[in-house]
mmCIF file of C-alpha atoms in Angstrom:
data_model
loop_
_atom_site.group_PDB
_atom_site.id
_atom_site.type_symbol
_atom_site.label_atom_id
_atom_site.label_comp_id
_atom_site.label_asym_id
_atom_site.label_seq_id
_atom_site.Cartn_x
_atom_site.Cartn_y
_atom_site.Cartn_z
ATOM 1 C CA UNK A 282 -0.110 0.141 0.368
ATOM 2 C CA UNK A 283 1.416 3.617 -0.591
ATOM 3 C CA UNK A 284 1.516 6.164 2.378
ATOM 4 C CA UNK A 285 0.356 9.352 1.139
ATOM 5 C CA UNK A 286 3.484 11.902 1.663
ATOM 6 C CA UNK A 287 1.948 15.536 1.025
ATOM 7 C CA UNK A 288 2.940 17.430 3.217
ATOM 8 C CA UNK A 289 -0.044 17.732 5.488
ATOM 9 C CA UNK A 290 -1.853 21.695 5.435
ATOM 10 C CA UNK A 291 -2.118 22.832 8.437
ATOM 11 C CA UNK A 292 -2.789 26.145 7.125
ATOM 12 C CA UNK A 293 -3.460 29.343 9.615
ATOM 13 C CA UNK A 294 -2.630 27.103 12.386
ATOM 14 C CA UNK A 295 1.668 26.642 10.326
ATOM 15 C CA UNK A 296 1.665 30.584 9.610
ATOM 16 C CA UNK A 297 4.030 31.435 13.003
ATOM 17 C CA UNK A 298 6.118 28.149 12.139
ATOM 18 C CA UNK A 299 5.847 29.429 8.497
ATOM 19 C CA UNK A 300 7.269 32.605 9.024
ATOM 20 C CA UNK A 301 10.158 31.809 11.147
ATOM 21 C CA UNK A 302 10.757 28.551 8.258
ATOM 22 C CA UNK A 303 11.333 31.328 6.012
ATOM 23 C CA UNK A 304 13.566 34.509 8.129
ATOM 24 C CA UNK A 305 16.237 31.299 8.418
ATOM 25 C CA UNK A 306 16.142 30.315 5.111
ATOM 26 C CA UNK A 307 15.619 34.130 3.486
ATOM 27 C CA UNK A 308 18.867 33.940 5.520
ATOM 28 C CA UNK A 309 20.715 31.407 4.687
ATOM 29 C CA UNK A 310 20.453 31.543 0.611
ATOM 30 C CA UNK A 311 21.405 34.809 0.596
ATOM 31 C CA UNK A 312 24.598 35.146 3.170
ATOM 32 C CA UNK A 313 25.469 31.908 0.549
ATOM 33 C CA UNK A 314 23.503 33.340 -2.777
ATOM 34 C CA UNK A 315 23.239 37.224 -2.417
ATOM 35 C CA UNK A 316 20.644 39.043 -1.741
ATOM 36 C CA UNK A 317 19.424 38.493 -5.160
ATOM 37 C CA UNK A 318 19.288 35.003 -5.315
ATOM 38 C CA UNK A 319 16.275 33.898 -6.266
ATOM 39 C CA UNK A 320 12.957 33.866 -4.377
ATOM 40 C CA UNK A 321 12.423 29.559 -5.384
ATOM 41 C CA UNK A 322 15.458 29.007 -3.213
ATOM 42 C CA UNK A 323 13.962 30.032 -0.076
ATOM 43 C CA UNK A 324 10.849 28.589 -0.834
ATOM 44 C CA UNK A 325 12.604 25.063 -1.722
ATOM 45 C CA UNK A 326 14.781 25.985 1.957
ATOM 46 C CA UNK A 327 12.505 27.016 4.459
ATOM 47 C CA UNK A 328 9.801 24.124 3.076
ATOM 48 C CA UNK A 329 6.916 26.647 1.317
ATOM 49 C CA UNK A 330 5.312 27.023 -1.530
ATOM 50 C CA UNK A 331 5.153 30.410 -2.753
ATOM 51 C CA UNK A 332 2.182 31.223 -1.958
ATOM 52 C CA UNK A 333 2.496 31.206 1.292
ATOM 53 C CA UNK A 334 6.366 33.365 0.893
ATOM 54 C CA UNK A 335 3.927 35.003 -0.540
ATOM 55 C CA UNK A 336 1.602 36.083 1.943
ATOM 56 C CA UNK A 337 3.519 37.247 4.545
ATOM 57 C CA UNK A 338 6.863 38.859 2.589
ATOM 58 C CA UNK A 339 4.892 40.397 -1.453
ATOM 59 C CA UNK A 340 8.146 41.942 -2.072
ATOM 60 C CA UNK A 341 12.237 40.624 -1.253
ATOM 61 C CA UNK A 342 12.456 43.568 -0.047
ATOM 62 C CA UNK A 343 9.964 43.495 3.008
ATOM 63 C CA UNK A 344 11.295 39.744 3.469
ATOM 64 C CA UNK A 345 15.105 41.333 3.283
ATOM 65 C CA UNK A 346 13.797 43.554 5.731
ATOM 66 C CA UNK A 347 12.132 41.263 7.978
ATOM 67 C CA UNK A 348 15.252 39.821 8.367
ATOM 68 C CA UNK A 349 17.137 42.078 8.741
ATOM 69 C CA UNK A 350 15.433 43.568 11.846
ATOM 70 C CA UNK A 351 16.515 40.576 13.694
ATOM 71 C CA UNK A 352 20.371 41.184 13.352
ATOM 72 C CA UNK A 353 18.771 45.559 14.209
ATOM 73 C CA UNK A 354 17.421 43.652 18.190
ATOM 74 C CA UNK A 355 20.537 42.768 18.181
ATOM 75 C CA UNK A 356 22.245 45.372 17.724
ATOM 76 C CA UNK A 357 19.430 47.488 19.928
ATOM 77 C CA UNK A 358 20.300 45.415 23.054
ATOM 78 C CA UNK A 359 23.746 46.767 23.156
ATOM 79 C CA UNK A 360 23.483 49.442 22.173
ATOM 80 C CA UNK A 361 21.646 50.006 24.735
ATOM 81 C CA UNK A 362 24.157 48.382 27.540
ATOM 82 C CA UNK A 363 24.922 50.888 30.089
ATOM 83 C CA UNK A 364 28.559 50.018 29.494
ATOM 84 C CA UNK A 365 31.771 51.874 28.218
ATOM 85 C CA UNK A 366 32.862 48.789 25.807
ATOM 86 C CA UNK A 367 29.323 47.797 24.540
ATOM 87 C CA UNK A 368 30.659 49.742 21.598
ATOM 88 C CA UNK A 369 33.663 48.598 20.786
ATOM 89 C CA UNK A 370 30.843 44.592 21.410
ATOM 90 C CA UNK A 371 28.195 46.781 19.067
ATOM 91 C CA UNK A 372 31.174 48.279 16.676
ATOM 92 C CA UNK A 373 32.716 44.016 15.934
ATOM 93 C CA UNK A 374 28.774 42.461 15.589
ATOM 94 C CA UNK A 375 28.814 44.974 12.645
ATOM 95 C CA UNK A 376 31.656 44.233 10.893
ATOM 96 C CA UNK A 377 30.790 40.784 11.454
ATOM 97 C CA UNK A 378 27.802 41.027 10.052
ATOM 98 C CA UNK A 379 29.170 43.024 6.734
ATOM 99 C CA UNK A 380 31.501 40.394 6.677
ATOM 100 C CA UNK A 381 29.650 37.510 6.533
ATOM 101 C CA UNK A 382 26.115 38.518 4.955
ATOM 102 C CA UNK A 383 26.356 41.293 3.377
ATOM 103 C CA UNK A 384 23.541 40.665 1.396
ATOM 104 C CA UNK A 385 21.578 42.514 3.782
ATOM 105 C CA UNK A 386 23.487 45.324 4.040
ATOM 106 C CA UNK A 387 22.989 45.274 0.225
ATOM 107 C CA UNK A 388 19.670 45.024 1.069
ATOM 108 C CA UNK A 389 19.930 48.441 2.736
ATOM 109 C CA UNK A 390 21.942 49.748 -0.550
ATOM 110 C CA UNK A 391 18.910 48.284 -2.235
ATOM 111 C CA UNK A 392 15.738 49.696 -0.100
ATOM 112 C CA UNK A 393 18.185 53.934 0.289
ATOM 113 C CA UNK A 394 17.235 53.363 -3.359
ATOM 114 C CA UNK A 395 13.883 52.495 -3.984
ATOM 115 C CA UNK A 396 12.276 52.047 -0.155
ATOM 116 C CA UNK A 397 10.434 55.750 -0.565
ATOM 117 C CA UNK A 398 10.660 57.731 3.587
ATOM 118 C CA UNK A 399 13.191 54.862 4.397
ATOM 119 C CA UNK A 400 16.792 56.524 5.624
ATOM 120 C CA UNK A 401 18.765 53.576 7.339
ATOM 121 C CA UNK A 402 21.065 56.130 8.181
ATOM 122 C CA UNK A 403 19.481 57.698 10.444
ATOM 123 C CA UNK A 404 18.317 55.236 12.193
ATOM 124 C CA UNK A 405 21.929 53.507 12.744
ATOM 125 C CA UNK A 406 23.056 56.682 13.674
ATOM 126 C CA UNK A 407 20.748 56.910 16.298
ATOM 127 C CA UNK A 408 21.812 53.107 16.826
ATOM 128 C CA UNK A 409 25.692 54.003 16.762
ATOM 129 C CA UNK A 410 25.708 57.696 19.045
ATOM 130 C CA UNK A 411 25.505 56.781 22.560
ATOM 131 C CA UNK A 412 27.655 53.938 23.164
ATOM 132 C CA UNK A 413 29.846 56.333 21.077
ATOM 133 C CA UNK A 414 30.353 59.044 23.187
ATOM 134 C CA UNK A 415 30.072 56.527 26.512
ATOM 135 C CA UNK A 416 33.353 54.577 25.049
ATOM 136 C CA UNK A 417 34.768 58.214 24.311
ATOM 137 C CA UNK A 418 33.962 59.473 27.690
ATOM 138 C CA UNK A 419 35.756 56.038 29.412
ATOM 139 C CA UNK A 420 38.650 56.866 26.660
ATOM 140 C CA UNK A 421 38.649 53.895 24.232
ATOM 141 C CA UNK A 422 37.639 55.356 21.720
ATOM 142 C CA UNK A 423 39.001 58.588 20.501
ATOM 143 C CA UNK A 424 37.562 61.888 20.917
ATOM 144 C CA UNK A 425 37.441 63.072 17.753
ATOM 145 C CA UNK A 426 35.788 59.931 15.842
ATOM 146 C CA UNK A 427 31.955 61.389 14.756
ATOM 147 C CA UNK A 428 28.805 58.676 13.804
ATOM 148 C CA UNK A 429 30.149 59.769 10.843
ATOM 149 C CA UNK A 430 33.214 58.581 10.205
ATOM 150 C CA UNK A 431 32.102 55.285 11.830
ATOM 151 C CA UNK A 432 28.968 55.250 9.175
ATOM 152 C CA UNK A 433 31.646 55.741 6.781
ATOM 153 C CA UNK A 434 34.253 52.724 7.813
ATOM 154 C CA UNK A 435 30.499 51.305 7.303
ATOM 155 C CA UNK A 436 29.609 51.316 4.503
ATOM 156 C CA UNK A 437 33.766 50.891 3.123
ATOM 157 C CA UNK A 438 34.198 47.659 4.677
ATOM 158 C CA UNK A 439 31.105 46.888 2.638
ATOM 159 C CA UNK A 440 32.495 48.211 -0.400
ATOM 160 C CA UNK A 441 35.286 45.703 -0.170
ATOM 161 C CA UNK A 442 32.852 42.997 1.461
ATOM 162 C CA UNK A 443 30.907 43.061 -2.429
ATOM 163 C CA UNK A 444 33.981 43.567 -4.252
ATOM 164 C CA UNK A 445 37.186 41.101 -3.157
ATOM 165 C CA UNK A 446 37.906 39.113 -6.289
ATOM 166 C CA UNK A 447 40.213 37.083 -4.044
ATOM 167 C CA UNK A 448 37.887 36.339 -0.203
ATOM 168 C CA UNK A 449 40.101 33.748 1.818
ATOM 169 C CA UNK A 450 41.869 36.626 3.789
ATOM 170 C CA UNK A 451 38.845 39.088 3.609
ATOM 171 C CA UNK A 452 38.612 39.666 7.577
ATOM 172 C CA UNK A 453 42.702 40.388 6.728
ATOM 173 C CA UNK A 454 41.689 43.180 3.774
ATOM 174 C CA UNK A 455 39.665 45.218 6.275
ATOM 175 C CA UNK A 456 41.093 45.166 9.689
ATOM 176 C CA UNK A 457 44.018 46.394 8.008
ATOM 177 C CA UNK A 458 41.499 49.012 6.355
ATOM 178 C CA UNK A 459 39.310 50.242 9.034
ATOM 179 C CA UNK A 460 43.266 51.053 10.597
ATOM 180 C CA UNK A 461 44.364 52.919 8.442
ATOM 181 C CA UNK A 462 40.449 54.955 9.959
ATOM 182 C CA UNK A 463 41.755 53.398 13.733
ATOM 183 C CA UNK A 464 38.743 51.811 13.808
ATOM 184 C CA UNK A 465 40.363 48.380 14.127
ATOM 185 C CA UNK A 466 37.492 45.770 16.569
ATOM 186 C CA UNK A 467 40.148 43.980 18.599
ATOM 187 C CA UNK A 468 40.745 40.680 17.141
#
């Protein structure tokens, strides 16, 4: 006797599970294949239908923003930490994410071009300013460094990541570039 191996459609009861599966799949696919990877690859990785994907995320940009928002929650928690080392932890995490998940930074660049009213720069500025000020007051960071300097350095890192032909020493390339502007993250 043959068994029916088709998936049972759990409908709305599966909504939260499907959303989590889609977000995890999108993070994996975009990280491995870039922001413009086919959404069919996300669907396949998540084990859902295209209809389910589009019901949750009508556009590629909305999907990428949802994944990126998971990172922002982590960034915001570090930024809100009152200790003077929070800037170093936050900066290190931002650089690591930029190197490891450049697709999401690519999404932000795309959003700046397409999404009406999206100003990720202001959001980033608000995230970086409090911990940078605390680090400067504690003498951990050059007092002349501005949030705009830090944001420019992050864009520089993204440029290195997306234009590197040889990625075997990507972290070394990034470290050398950051050393030139005095923002080298700890090893």
